[in-house]
Coordinates of C-alpha atoms and ligand atoms in Angstrom, one line a residue:
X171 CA 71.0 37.9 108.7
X172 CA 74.3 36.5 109.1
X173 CA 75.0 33.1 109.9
X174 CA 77.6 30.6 110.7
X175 CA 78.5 27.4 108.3
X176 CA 80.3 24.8 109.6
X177 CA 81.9 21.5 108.6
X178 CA 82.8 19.4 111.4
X179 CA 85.0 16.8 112.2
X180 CA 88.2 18.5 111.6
X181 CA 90.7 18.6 114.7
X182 CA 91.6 22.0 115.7
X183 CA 95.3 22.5 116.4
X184 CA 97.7 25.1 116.7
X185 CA 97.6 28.7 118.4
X186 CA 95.0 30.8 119.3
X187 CA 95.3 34.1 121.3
X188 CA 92.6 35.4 123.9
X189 CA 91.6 39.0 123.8
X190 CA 90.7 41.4 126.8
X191 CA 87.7 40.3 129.3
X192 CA 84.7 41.6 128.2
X193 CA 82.8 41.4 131.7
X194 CA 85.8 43.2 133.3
X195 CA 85.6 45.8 130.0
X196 CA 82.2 46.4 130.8
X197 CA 83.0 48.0 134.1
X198 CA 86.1 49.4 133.1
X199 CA 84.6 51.5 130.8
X200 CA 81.9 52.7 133.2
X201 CA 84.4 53.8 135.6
X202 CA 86.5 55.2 133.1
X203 CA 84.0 58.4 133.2
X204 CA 83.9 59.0 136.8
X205 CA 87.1 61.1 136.0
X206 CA 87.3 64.4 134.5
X207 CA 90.8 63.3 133.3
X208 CA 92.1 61.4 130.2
X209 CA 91.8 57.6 130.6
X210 CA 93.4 54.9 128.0
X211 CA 92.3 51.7 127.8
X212 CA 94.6 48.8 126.1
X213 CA 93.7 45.4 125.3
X214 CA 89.4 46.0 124.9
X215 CA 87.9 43.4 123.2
X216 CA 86.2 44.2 119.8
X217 CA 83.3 42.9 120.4
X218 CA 79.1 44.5 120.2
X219 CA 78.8 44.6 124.0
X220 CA 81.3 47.0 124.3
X221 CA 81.3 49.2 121.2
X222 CA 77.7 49.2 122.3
X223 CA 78.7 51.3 125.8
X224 CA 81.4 53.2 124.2
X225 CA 78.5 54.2 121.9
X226 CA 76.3 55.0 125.2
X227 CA 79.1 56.8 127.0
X228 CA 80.1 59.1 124.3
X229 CA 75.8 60.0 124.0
X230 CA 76.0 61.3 127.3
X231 CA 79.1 63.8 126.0
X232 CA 82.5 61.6 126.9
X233 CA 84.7 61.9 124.5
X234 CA 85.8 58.8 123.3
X235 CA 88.6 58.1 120.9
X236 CA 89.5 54.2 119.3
X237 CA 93.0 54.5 119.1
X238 CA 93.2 51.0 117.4
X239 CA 91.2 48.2 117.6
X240 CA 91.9 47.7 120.9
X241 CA 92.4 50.8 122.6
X242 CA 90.1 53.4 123.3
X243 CA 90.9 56.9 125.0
X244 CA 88.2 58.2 127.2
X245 CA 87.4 61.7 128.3
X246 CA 84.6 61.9 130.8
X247 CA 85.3 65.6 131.6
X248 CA 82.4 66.8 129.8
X249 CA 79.2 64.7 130.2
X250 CA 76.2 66.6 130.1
X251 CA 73.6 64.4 130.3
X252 CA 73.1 61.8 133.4
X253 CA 70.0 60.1 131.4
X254 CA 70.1 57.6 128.7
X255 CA 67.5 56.0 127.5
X256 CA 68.8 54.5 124.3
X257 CA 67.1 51.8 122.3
X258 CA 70.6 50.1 122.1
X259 CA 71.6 50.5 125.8
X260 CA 68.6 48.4 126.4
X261 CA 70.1 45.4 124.9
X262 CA 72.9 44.7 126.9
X263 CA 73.2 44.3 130.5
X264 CA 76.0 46.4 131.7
X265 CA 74.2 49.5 131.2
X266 CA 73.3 49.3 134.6
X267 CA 77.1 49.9 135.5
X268 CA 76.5 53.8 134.2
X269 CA 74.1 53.6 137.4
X270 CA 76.8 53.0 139.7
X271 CA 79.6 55.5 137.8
X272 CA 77.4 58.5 136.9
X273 CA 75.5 58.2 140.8
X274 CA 79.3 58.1 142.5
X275 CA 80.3 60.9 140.3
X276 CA 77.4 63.5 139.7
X277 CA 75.0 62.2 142.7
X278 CA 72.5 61.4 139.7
X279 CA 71.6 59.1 137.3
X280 CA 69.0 57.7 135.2
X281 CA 69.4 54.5 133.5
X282 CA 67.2 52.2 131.3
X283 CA 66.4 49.2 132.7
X284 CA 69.0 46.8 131.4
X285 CA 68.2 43.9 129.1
X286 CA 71.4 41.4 128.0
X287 CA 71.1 37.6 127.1
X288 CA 67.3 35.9 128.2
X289 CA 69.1 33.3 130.8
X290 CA 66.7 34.0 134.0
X291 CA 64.6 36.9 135.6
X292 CA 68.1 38.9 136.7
X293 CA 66.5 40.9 139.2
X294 CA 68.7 43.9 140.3
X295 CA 67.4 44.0 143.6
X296 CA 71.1 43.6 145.4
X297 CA 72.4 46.8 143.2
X298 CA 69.7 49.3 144.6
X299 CA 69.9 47.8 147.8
X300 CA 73.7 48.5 147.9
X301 CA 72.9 52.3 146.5
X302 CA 70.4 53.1 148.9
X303 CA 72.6 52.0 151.4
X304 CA 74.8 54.7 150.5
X305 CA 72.0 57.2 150.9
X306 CA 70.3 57.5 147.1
X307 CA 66.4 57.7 146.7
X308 CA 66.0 55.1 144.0
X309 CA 63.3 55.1 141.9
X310 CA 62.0 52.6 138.6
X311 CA 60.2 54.3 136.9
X312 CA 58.9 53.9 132.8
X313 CA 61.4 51.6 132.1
X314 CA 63.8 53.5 134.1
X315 CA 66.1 53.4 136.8
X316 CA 66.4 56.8 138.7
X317 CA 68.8 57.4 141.4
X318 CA 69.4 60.5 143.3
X319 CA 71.6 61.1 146.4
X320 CA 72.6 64.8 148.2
X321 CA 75.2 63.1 149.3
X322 CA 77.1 59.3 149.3
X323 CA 77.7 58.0 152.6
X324 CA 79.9 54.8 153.1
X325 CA 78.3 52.2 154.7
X326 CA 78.1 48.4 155.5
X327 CA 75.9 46.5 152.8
X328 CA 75.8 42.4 152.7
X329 CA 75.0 40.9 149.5
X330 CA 72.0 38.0 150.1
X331 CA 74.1 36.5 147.0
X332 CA 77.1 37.2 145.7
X333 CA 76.3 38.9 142.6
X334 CA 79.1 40.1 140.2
X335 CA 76.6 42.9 138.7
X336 CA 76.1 44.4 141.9
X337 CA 79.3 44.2 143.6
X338 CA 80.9 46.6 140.8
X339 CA 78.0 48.2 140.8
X340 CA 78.3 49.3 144.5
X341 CA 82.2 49.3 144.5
X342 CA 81.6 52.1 141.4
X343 CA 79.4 54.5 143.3
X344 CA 80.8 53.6 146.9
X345 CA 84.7 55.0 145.7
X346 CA 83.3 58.9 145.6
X347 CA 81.2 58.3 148.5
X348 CA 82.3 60.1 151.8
X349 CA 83.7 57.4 154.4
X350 CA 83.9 53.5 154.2
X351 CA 81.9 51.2 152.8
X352 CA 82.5 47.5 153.7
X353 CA 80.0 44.6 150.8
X354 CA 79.7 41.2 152.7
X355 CA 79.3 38.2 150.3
X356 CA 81.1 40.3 147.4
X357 CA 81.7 38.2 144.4
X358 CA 85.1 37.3 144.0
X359 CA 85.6 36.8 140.1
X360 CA 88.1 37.9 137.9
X361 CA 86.5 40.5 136.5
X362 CA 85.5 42.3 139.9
X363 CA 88.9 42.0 140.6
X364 CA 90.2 43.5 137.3
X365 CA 87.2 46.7 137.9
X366 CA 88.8 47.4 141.2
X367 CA 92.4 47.4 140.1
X368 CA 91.4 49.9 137.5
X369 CA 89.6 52.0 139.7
X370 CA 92.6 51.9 142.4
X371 CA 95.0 53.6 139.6
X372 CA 92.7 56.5 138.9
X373 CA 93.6 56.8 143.1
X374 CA 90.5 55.2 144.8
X375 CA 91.0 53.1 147.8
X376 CA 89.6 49.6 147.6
X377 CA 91.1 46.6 149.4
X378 CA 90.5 43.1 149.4
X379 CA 88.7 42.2 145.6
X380 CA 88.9 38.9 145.0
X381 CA 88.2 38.3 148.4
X382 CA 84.2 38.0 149.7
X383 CA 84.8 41.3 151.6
X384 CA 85.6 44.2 150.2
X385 CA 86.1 47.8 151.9
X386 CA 86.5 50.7 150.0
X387 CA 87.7 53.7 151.5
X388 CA 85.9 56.8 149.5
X389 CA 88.1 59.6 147.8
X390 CA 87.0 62.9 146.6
X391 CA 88.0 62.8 143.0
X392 CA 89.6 60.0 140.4
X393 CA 92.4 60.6 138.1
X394 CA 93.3 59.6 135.0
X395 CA 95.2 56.4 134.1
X396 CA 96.8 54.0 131.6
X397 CA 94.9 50.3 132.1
X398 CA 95.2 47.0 130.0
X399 CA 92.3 44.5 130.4
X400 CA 93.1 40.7 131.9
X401 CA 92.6 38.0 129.1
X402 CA 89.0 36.5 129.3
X403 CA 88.7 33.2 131.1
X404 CA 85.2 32.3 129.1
X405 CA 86.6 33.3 126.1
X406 CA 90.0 30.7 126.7
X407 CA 87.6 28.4 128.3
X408 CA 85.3 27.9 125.1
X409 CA 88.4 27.5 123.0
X410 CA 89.8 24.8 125.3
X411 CA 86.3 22.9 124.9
X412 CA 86.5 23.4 121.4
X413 CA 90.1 21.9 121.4
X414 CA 88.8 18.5 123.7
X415 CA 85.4 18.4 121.6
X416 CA 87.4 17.9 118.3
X417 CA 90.4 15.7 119.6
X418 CA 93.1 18.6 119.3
X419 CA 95.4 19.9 119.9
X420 CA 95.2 23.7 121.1
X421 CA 97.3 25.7 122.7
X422 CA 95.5 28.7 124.2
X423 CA 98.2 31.8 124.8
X424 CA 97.3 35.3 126.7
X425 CA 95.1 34.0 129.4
X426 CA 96.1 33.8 133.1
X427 CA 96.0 29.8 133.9
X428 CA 94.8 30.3 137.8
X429 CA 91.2 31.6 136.2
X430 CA 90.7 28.8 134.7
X431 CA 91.7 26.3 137.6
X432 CA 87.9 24.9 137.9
X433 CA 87.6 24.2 133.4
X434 CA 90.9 22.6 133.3
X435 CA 90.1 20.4 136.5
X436 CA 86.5 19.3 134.5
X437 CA 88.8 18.9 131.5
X438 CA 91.3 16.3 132.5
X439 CA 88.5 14.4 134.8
X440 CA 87.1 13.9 131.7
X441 CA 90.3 12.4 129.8
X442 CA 91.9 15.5 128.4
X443 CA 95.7 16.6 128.7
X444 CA 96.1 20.1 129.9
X445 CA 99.0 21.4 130.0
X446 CA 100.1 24.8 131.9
X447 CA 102.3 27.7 131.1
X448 CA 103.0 31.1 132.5
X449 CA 100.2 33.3 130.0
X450 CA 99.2 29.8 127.9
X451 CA 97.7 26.5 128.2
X452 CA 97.8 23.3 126.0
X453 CA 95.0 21.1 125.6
X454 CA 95.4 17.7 124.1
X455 CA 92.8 15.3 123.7
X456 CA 93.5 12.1 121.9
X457 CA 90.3 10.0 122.4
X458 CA 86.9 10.4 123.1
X459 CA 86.3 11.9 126.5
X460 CA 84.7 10.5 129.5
X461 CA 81.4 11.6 131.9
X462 CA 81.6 13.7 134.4
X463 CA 79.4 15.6 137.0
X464 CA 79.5 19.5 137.5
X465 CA 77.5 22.1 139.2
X466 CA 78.1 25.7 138.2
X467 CA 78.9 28.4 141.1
X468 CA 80.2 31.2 141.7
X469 CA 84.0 31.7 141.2
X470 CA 86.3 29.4 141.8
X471 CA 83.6 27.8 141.3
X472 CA 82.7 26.4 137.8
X473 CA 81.3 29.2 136.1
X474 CA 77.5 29.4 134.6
X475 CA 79.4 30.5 131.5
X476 CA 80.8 27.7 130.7
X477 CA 78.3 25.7 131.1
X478 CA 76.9 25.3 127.4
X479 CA 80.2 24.2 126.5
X480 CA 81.1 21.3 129.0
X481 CA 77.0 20.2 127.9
X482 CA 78.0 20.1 124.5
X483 CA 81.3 18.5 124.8
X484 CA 79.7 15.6 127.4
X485 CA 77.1 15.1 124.7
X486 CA 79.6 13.0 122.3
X487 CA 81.2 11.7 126.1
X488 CA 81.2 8.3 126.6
X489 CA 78.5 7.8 129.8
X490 CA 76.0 9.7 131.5
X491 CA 76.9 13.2 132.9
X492 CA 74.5 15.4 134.8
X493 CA 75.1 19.4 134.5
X494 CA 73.4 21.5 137.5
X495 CA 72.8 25.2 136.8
X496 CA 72.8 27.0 140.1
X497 CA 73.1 30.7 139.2
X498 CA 70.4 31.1 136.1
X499 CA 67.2 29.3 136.2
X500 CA 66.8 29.6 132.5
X501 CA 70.0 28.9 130.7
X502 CA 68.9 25.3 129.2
X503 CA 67.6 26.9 126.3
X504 CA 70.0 25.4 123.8
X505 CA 69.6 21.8 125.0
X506 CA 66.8 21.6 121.9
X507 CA 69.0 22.5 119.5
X508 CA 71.6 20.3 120.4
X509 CA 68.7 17.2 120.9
X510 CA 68.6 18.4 116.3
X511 CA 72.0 17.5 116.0
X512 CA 71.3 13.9 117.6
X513 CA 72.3 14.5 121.4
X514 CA 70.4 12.4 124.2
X515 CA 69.9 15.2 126.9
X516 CA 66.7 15.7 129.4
X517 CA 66.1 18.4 131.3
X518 CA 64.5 18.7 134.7
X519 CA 64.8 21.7 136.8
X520 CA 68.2 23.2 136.6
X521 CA 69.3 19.9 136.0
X522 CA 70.5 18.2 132.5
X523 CA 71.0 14.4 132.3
X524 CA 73.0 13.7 129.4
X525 CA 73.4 10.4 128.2
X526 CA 77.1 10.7 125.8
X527 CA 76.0 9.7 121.4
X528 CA 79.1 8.2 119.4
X529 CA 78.5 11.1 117.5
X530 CA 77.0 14.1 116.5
X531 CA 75.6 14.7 113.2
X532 CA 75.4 18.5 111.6
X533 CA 71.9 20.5 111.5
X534 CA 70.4 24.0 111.2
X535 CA 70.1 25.3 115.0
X536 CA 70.1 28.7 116.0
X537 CA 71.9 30.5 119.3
X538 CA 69.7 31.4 122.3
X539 CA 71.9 33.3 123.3
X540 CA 76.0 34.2 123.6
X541 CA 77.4 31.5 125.6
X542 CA 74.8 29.0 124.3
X543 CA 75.8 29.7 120.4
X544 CA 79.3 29.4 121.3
X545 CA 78.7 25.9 122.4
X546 CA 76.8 25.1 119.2
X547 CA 79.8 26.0 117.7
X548 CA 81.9 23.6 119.0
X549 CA 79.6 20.7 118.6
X550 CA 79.4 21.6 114.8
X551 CA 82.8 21.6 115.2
X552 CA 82.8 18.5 115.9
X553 CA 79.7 17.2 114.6
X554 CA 79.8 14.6 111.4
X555 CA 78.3 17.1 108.1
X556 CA 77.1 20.1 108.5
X557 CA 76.1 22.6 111.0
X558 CA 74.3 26.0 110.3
X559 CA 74.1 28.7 113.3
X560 CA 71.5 31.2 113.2
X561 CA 70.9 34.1 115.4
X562 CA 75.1 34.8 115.6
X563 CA 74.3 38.6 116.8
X564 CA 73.9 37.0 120.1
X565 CA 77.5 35.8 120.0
X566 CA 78.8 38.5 118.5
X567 CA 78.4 40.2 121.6
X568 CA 81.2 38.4 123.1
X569 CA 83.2 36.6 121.3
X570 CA 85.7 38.6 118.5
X571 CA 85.7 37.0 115.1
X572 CA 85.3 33.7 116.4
X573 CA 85.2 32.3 113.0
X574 CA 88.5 33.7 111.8
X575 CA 90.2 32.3 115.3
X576 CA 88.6 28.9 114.5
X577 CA 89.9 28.9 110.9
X578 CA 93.1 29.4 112.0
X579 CA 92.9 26.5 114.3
X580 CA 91.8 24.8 111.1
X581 CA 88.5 24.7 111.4
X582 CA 86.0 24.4 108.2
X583 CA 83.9 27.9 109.2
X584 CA 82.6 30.8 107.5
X585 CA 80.3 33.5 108.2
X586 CA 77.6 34.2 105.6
X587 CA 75.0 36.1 104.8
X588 CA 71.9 33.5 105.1
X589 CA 70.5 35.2 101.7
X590 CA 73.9 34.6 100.1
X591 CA 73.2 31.1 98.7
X592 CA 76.2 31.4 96.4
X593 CA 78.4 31.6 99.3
X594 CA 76.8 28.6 100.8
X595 CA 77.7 26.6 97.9
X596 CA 80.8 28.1 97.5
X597 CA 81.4 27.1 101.3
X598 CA 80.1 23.7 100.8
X599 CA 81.9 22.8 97.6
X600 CA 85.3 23.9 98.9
X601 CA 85.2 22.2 102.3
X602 CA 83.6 19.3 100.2
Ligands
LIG36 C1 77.5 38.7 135.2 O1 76.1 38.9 135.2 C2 77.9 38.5 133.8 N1 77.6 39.6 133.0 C3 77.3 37.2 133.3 O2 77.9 37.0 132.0 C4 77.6 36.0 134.2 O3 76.9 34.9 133.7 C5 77.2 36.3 135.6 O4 77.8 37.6 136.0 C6 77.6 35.3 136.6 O5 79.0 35.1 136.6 C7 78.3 40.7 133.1 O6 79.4 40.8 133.7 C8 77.9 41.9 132.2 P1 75.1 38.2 138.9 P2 75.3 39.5 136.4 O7 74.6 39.5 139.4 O8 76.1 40.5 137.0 C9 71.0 36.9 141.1 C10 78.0 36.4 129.7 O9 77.6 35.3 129.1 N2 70.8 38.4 141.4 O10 76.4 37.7 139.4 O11 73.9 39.9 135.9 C11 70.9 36.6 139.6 O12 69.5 36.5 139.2 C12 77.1 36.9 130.8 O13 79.0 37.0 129.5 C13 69.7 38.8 142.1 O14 68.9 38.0 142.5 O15 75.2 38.2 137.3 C14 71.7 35.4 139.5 O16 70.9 34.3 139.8 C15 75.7 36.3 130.9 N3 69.6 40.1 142.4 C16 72.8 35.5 140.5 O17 72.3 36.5 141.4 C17 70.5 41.0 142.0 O18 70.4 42.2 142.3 C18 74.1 36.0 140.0 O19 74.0 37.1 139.1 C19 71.6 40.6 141.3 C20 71.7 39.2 141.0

């Protein structure tokens, strides 16, 4: 098992650069087999979530070629199979996008039920709403999800929430569908945004993304197309954190600065310099920050994924802050560990009261899950001593070599096997 070790209390400065989004990827590369054409896609993160799908994709008979690390070329021209019911495709939750792609394009899919990070019960209620709105029979049914349609017919579906999962889900399937289908209370994030741009240059016909209304105007076939990823926002908005939480001085390049309107706005209300550029921002933080107050919400809205890493941060913030979690009822799970490393947090409900500590001081924790590890992270980042993350497979699903991007920030980080005590000591006698 590998781990992260981590001496803290070094300021991280200098340049980092974001990679592709991988919650726009995800649906990216579902649609990319809804056409029997060649498909390239630039700028993929390399990251488990999605070398997991590409994996799934090419099961089913895609062809799928890495170009380089961050390009893949996709064929989805001879798929054979409309069932999968991998072991693997269990463990993340965008399988369920196949759902949506392989219903829109062959009238038929089966799908194990997804899985993903252990943050709340995720229902997927909305989804097979939205495809049996169209006209499937859908089905669960040992562990998986069957849909079947004779035909797609647009139609007019409202969302009781506006759920990212299910809004590309339906946009995916809706695009082959005959007529127009109009989804009320769509979510409005980047990433939904960036699946329906994609879509639209393999020629299907959806208007207003990024909007909460989207109509989408069915077409009978999809064609190939040349598409590069946006930058990730909650990748860029953990390194900003990181930046504040160890009084650097950071500046993040390749991200697009109107996504992360609502983490800069937390940032300097708590005492930090941010600093905008076209494709970069620069975050400063020269003392120890200040409290603040934050509810997470759908986009523009503070986002639920970010919400590990403002906890961690206002845990060494001078005052009491209270975090409300208003999207996942279960995504608390890390306040434990962070209570190891000295912080003064209580939990009630979907609500964390954090009274600020001077300081942090280093211990063994482990990551709940993907969001939650990265904000353990970046309070051993800036915790006195040493820090030790366990359970890094969960973070690994998101975040590319996060520990080389820290070092270069100058951050005292390694990854190591947790057998490997001679690379423990090794670590520990060269950061001293
Ligand atoms: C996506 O999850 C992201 N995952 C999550 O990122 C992110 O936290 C979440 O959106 C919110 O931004 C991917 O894109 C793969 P939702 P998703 O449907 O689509 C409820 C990360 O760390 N709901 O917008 O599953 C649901 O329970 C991950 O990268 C229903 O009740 O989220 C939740 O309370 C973790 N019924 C709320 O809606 C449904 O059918 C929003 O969920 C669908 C959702």
């Amino acid at each position: 098992m590998e781990q992260y070790i981590i001496k803290g209390g070094k300021a991280l400065a200098g340049e980092v650069t974001i990679g592709g989004a991988k919650n726009a990827a995800l649906g990216i590369l579902a649609a990319s087999i809804m056409t029997d054409e060649t498909v390239v896609i630039e700028n993929l993160p390399d990251v488990r979530d999605i070398n997991v799908l590409l994996q799934a994709i090419e099961e089913i008979g895609a062809k799928v070629e890495r170009v380089d690390r961050h390009t893949a070329k996709i064929s989805g021209g001879q798929i054979s199979l409309v069932s999968i019911e991998y072991d693997f495709i269990r463990k993340i939750r965008a399988s369920y996008y196949l759902i949506g792609a392989l219903l829109g394009k062959y009238k038929t899919a089966e799908v194990a039920l997804p899985g993903g990070c252990n943050i709340g019960s995720r229902p997927i209620d909305q989804h097979i709403k939205g495809f049996e709105a169209l006209g499937a029979d859908v089905k669960i049914q040992h562990g998986m999800i069957q849909a079947n349609a004779k035909k797609l017919v647009g139609s007019h579906i409202y969302l009781d929430m506006a759920s990212v999962g299910a809004t590309i889900n339906i946009m995916l399937a809706a695009t082959l569908a005959e007529g127009q289908t109009i989804i009320e209370n769509s979510a409005k994030e980047p990433h939904v945004v960036d699946v329906a741009n994609f879509l639209n240059s393999m020629g299907a016909n959806i208007k207003g993304a990024g909007t909460d209304v989207i109509r989408i105007k069915g077409v009978s076939k999809l064609h190939g197309s040349t598409y590069s990823i946006i930058p990730d926002q909650i990748e860029a908005g953990t390194f900003m954190f990181a930046a504040a939480a160890t009084k650097g001085d950071v500046t993040v390049k390749n991200v697009i600065p109107k996504h992360l309107e609502a983490i800069t706005a937390k940032l300097v209300e708590m005492g930090a310099e941010v600093e905008e550029f076209d494709d970069s921002v620069r975050v400063v933080a020269t003392k120890r920050l200040g409290h603040t107050q934050v509810k997470t919400l759908p986009y523009p809205g503070y986002p639920t994924d970010m919400q590990p890493q403002i906890t961690a941060v206002l845990a060494m913030s001078e005052g009491t802050s209270i975090v409300t979690e208003s999207i996942f009822e279960n995504r608390f799970k890390y306040v434990d560990e962070l209570v190891k490393m000295g912080a003064s947090i209580k939990v009630e409900g979907n609500t964390a009261i954090i009274d600020g500590v001077k300081e942090l001081t280093g211990a063994i924790v482990s990551a709940p899950d993907l969001r939650a590890g990265a904000a353990l992270v970046i309070a051993g980042l800036a915790a006195e001593g040493f820090t030790v993350v366990e359970q890094i497979e969960y973070i690994e699903r998101g975040y590319e070599n996060f520990e080389g991007k820290m070092r270069e920030l100058g951050a005292s980080m390694e990854k190591v096997d947790a057998e490997d005590e001679k690379a423990i000591r090794k670590f520990k006698l060269k950061v001293g």
